Short mmCIF file of N, CA and C in Angstrom, two decimals:
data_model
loop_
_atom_site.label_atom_id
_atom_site.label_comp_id
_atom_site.label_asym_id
_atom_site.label_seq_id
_atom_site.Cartn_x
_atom_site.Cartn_y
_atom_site.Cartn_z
N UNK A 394 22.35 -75.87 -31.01
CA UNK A 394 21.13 -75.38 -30.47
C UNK A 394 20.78 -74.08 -31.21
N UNK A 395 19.58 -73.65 -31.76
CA UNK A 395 19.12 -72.76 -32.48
C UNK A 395 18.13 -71.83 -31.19
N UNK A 396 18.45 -70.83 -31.02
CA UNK A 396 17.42 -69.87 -30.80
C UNK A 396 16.87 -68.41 -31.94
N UNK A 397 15.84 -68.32 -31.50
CA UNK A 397 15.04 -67.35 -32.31
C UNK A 397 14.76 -65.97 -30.95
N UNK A 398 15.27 -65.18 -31.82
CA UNK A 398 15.48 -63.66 -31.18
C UNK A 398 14.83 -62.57 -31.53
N UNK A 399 14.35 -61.70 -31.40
CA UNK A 399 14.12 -59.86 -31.69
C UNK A 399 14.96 -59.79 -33.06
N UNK A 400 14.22 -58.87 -33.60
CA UNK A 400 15.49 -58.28 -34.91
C UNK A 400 16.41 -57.52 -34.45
N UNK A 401 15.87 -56.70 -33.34
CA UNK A 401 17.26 -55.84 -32.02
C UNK A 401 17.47 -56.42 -30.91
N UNK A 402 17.13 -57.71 -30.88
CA UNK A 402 17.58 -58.85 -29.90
C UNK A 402 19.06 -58.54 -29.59
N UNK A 403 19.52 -59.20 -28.13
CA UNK A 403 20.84 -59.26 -27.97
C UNK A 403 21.14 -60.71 -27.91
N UNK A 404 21.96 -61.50 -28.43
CA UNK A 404 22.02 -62.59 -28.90
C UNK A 404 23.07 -63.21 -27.65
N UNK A 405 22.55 -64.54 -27.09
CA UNK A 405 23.22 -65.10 -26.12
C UNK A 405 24.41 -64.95 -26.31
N UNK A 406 25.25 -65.48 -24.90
CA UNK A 406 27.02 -65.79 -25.35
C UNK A 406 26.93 -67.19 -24.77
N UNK A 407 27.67 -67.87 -26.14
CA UNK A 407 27.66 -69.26 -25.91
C UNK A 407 29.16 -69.62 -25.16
N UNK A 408 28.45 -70.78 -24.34
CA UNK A 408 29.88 -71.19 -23.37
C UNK A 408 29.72 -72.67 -23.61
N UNK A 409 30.19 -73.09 -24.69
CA UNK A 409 31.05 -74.01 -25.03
C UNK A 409 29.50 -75.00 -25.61
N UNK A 410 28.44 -74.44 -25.75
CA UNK A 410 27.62 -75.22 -26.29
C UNK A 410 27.54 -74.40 -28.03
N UNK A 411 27.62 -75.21 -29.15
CA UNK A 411 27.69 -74.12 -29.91
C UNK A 411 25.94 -74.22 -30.56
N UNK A 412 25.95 -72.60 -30.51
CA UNK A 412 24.17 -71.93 -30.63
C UNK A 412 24.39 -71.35 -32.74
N UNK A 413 22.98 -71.59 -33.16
CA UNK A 413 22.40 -70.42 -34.34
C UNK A 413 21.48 -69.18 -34.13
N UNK A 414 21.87 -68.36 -34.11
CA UNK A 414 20.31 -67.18 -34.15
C UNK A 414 20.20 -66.90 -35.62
N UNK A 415 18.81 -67.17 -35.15
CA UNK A 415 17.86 -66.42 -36.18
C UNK A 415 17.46 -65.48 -35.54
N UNK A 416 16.62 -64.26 -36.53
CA UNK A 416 16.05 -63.59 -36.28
C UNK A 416 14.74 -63.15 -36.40
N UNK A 417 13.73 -63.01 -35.76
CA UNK A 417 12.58 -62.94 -36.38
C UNK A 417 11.73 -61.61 -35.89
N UNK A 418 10.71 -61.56 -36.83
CA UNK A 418 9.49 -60.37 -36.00
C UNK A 418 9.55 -60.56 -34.77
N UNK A 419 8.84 -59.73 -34.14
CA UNK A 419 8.10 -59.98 -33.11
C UNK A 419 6.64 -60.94 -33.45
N UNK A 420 5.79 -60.55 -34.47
CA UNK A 420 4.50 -61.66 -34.33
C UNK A 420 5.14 -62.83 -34.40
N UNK A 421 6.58 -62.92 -35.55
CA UNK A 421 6.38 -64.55 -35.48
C UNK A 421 7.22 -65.18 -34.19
N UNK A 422 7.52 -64.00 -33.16
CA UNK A 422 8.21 -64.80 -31.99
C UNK A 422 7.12 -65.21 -31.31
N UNK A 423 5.73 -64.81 -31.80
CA UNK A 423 4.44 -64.94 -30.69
C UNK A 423 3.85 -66.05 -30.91
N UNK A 424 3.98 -66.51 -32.35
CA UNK A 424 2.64 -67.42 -33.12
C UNK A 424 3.20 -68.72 -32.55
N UNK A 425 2.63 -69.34 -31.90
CA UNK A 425 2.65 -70.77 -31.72
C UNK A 425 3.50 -71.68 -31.24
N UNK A 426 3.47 -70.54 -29.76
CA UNK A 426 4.93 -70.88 -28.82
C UNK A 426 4.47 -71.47 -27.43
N UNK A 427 4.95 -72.22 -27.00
CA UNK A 427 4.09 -72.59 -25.66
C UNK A 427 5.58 -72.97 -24.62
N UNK A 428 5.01 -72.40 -23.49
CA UNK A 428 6.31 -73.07 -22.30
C UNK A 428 6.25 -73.30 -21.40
N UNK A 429 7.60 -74.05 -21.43
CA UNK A 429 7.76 -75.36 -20.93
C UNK A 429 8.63 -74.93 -19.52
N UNK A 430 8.54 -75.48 -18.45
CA UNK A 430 9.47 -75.49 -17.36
C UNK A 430 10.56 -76.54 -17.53
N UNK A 431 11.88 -75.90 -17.27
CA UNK A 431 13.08 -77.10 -17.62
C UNK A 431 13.95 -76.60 -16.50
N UNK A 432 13.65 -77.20 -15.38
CA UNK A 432 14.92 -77.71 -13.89
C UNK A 432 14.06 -75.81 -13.14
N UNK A 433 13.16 -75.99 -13.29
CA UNK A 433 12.52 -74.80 -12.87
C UNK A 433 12.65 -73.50 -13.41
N UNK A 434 13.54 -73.47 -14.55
CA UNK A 434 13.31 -71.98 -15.54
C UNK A 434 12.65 -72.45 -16.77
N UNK A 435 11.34 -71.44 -17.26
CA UNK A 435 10.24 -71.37 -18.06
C UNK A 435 11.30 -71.40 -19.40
N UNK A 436 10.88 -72.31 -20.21
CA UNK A 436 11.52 -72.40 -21.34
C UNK A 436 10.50 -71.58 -22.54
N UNK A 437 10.10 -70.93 -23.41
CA UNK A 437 9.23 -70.55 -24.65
C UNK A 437 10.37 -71.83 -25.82
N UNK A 438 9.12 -72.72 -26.20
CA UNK A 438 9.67 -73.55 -27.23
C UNK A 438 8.32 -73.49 -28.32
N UNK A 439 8.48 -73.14 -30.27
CA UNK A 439 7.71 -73.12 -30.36
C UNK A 439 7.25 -74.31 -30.76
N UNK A 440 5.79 -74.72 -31.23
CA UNK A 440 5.28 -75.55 -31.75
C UNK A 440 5.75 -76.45 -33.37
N UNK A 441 5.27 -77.49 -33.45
CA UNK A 441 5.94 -79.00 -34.49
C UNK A 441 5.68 -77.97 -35.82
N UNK A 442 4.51 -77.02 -35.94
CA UNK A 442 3.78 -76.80 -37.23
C UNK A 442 4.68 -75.35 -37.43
N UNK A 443 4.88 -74.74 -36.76
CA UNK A 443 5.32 -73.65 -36.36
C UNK A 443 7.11 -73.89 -37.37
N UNK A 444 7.38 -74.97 -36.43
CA UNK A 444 9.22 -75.51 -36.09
C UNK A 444 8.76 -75.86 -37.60
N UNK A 445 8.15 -76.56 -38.24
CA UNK A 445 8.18 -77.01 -39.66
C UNK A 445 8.58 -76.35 -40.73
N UNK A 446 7.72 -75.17 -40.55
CA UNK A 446 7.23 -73.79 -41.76
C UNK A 446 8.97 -73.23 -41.70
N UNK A 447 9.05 -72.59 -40.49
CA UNK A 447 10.52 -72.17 -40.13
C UNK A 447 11.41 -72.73 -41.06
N UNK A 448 11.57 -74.11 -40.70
CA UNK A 448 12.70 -75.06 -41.76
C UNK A 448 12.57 -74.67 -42.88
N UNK A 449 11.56 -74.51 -43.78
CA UNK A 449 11.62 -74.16 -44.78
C UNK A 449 12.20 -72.48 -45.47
N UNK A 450 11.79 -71.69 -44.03
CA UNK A 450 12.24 -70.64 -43.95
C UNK A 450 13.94 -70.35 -44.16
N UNK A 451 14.28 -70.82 -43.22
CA UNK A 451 15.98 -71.06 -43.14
C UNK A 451 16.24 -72.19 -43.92
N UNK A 452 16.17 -72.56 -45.25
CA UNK A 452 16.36 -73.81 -45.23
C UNK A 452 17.93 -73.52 -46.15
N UNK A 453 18.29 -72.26 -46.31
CA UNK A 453 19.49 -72.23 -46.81
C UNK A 453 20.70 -72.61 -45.87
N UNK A 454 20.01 -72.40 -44.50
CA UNK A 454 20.94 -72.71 -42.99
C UNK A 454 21.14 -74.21 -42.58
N UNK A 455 19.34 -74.71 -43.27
CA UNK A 455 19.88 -76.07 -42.62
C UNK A 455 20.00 -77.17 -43.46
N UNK A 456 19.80 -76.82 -44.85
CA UNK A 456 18.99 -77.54 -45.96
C UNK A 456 17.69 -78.03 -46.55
N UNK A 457 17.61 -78.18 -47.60
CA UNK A 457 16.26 -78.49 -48.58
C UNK A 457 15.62 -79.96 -47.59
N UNK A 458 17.07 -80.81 -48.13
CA UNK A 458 16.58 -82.34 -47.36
C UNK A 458 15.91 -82.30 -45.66
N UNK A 459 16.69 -81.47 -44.74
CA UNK A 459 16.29 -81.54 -43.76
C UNK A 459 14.83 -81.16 -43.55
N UNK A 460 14.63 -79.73 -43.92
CA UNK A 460 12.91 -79.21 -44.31
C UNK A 460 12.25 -80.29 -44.74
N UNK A 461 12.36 -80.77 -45.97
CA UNK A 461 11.33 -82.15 -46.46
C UNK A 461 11.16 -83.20 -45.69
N UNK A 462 12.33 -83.90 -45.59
CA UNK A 462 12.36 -84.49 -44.26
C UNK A 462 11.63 -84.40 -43.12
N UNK A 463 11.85 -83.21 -42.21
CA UNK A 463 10.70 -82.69 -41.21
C UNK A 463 9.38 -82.52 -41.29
N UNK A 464 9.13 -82.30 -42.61
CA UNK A 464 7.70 -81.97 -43.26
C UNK A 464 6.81 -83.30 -43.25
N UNK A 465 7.72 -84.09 -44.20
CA UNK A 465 7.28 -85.57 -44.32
C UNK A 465 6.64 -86.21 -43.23
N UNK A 466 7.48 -86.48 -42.40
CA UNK A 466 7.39 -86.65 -40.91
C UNK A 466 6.40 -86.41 -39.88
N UNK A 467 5.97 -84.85 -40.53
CA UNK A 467 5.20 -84.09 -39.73
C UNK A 467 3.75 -84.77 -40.10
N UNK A 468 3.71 -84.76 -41.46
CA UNK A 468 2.53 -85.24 -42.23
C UNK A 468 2.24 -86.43 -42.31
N UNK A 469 3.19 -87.39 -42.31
CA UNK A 469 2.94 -88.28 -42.55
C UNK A 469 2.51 -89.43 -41.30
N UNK A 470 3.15 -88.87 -40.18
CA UNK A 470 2.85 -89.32 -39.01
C UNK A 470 1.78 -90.34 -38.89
N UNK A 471 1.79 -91.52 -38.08
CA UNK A 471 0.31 -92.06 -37.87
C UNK A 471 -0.33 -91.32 -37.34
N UNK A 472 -0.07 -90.71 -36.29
CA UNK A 472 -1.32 -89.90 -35.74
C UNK A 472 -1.27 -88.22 -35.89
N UNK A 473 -1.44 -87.76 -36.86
CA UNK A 473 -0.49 -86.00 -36.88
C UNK A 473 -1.61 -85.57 -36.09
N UNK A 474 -1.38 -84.94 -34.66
CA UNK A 474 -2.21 -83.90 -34.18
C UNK A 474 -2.98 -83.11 -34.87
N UNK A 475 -3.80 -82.32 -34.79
CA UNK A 475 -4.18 -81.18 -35.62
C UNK A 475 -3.84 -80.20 -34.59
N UNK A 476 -3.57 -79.12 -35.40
CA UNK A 476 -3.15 -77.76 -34.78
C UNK A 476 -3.91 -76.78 -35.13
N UNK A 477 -3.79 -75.37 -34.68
CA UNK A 477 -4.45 -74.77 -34.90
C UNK A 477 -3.75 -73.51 -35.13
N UNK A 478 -3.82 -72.79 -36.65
CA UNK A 478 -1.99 -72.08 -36.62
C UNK A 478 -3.09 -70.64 -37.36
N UNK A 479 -2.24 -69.69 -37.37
CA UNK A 479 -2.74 -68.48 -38.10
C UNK A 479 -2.31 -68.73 -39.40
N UNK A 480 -3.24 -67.88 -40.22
CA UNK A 480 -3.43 -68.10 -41.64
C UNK A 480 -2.37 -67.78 -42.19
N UNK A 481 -1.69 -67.43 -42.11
CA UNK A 481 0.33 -67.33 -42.73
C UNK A 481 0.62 -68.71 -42.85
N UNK A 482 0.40 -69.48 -41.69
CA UNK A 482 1.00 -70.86 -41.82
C UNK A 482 0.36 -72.03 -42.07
N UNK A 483 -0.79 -71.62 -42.09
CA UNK A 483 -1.85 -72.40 -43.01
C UNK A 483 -1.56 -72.39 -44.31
N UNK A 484 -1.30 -71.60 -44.64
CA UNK A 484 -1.34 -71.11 -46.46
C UNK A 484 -0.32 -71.63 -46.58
N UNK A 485 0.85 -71.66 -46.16
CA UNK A 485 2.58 -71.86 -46.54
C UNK A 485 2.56 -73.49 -46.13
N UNK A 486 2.11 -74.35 -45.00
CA UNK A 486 1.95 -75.65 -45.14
C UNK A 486 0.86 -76.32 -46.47
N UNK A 487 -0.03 -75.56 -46.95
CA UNK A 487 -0.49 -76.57 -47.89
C UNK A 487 -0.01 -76.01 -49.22
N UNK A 488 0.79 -74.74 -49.08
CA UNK A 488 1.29 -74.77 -50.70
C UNK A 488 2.92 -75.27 -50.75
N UNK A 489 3.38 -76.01 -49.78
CA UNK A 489 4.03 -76.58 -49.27
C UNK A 489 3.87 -78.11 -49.38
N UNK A 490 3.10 -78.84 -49.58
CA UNK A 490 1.75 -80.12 -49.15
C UNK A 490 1.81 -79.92 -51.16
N UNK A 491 1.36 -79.66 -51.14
CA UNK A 491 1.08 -79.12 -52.87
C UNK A 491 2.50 -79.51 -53.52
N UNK A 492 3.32 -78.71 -53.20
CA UNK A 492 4.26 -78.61 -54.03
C UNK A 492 5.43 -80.18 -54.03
N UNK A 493 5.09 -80.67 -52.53
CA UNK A 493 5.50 -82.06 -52.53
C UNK A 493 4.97 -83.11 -53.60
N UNK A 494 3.35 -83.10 -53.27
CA UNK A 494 3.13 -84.00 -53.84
C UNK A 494 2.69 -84.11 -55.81
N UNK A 495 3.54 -82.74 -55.61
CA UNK A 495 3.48 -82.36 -57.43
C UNK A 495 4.53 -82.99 -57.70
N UNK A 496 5.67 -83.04 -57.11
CA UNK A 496 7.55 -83.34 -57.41
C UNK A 496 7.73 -84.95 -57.61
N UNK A 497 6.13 -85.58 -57.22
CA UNK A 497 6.48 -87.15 -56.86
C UNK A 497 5.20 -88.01 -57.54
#
């Protein structure tokens, strides 16, 4: 299980589930998070477009394949939602989009 924290975050203590932290700004703990109720405590989970960009972010944590993979997926979808993301992640999904379909 991966959570995303404060840069002076205090980082859970895991009991027997094993967790990753990342760390992030504060804006990008804000951009494109929505929540969810789970057994009646408010969960903050962020968004597919959001969770995408990220992968690529960490992708030394989780790998190249997994990011592309997710990306693919994301895009390629029969029906891909449209979202509506701030211009950071606009820019980084289509030079992202770009750089795929240059490699192939």
């Amino acid at each position: 299980m991966w959570f995303a924290i404060g840069r002076k975050g205090r980082a859970p203590k895991s009991y027997g589930t094993p967790i990753r932290i990342v760390r992030f700004t504060e804006s990008l703990l804000h951009d494109d998070v929505d929540t969810h109720v789970i057994e009646g405590v408010p969960v903050k989970v962020f968004g597919i477009a959001k969770t995408t960009v990220d992968s690529f972010r960490y992708r030394s944590k989780l790998g190249l394949f997994v990011a592309i993979e997710g990306f693919r997926k994301r895009c390629g979808s029969a029906s891909p939602r449209p979202v509506k993301l701030p211009t950071r992640l606009n820019v980084a999904v289509a030079t992202l989009r770009s750089a795929l379909v240059s490699a192939h």
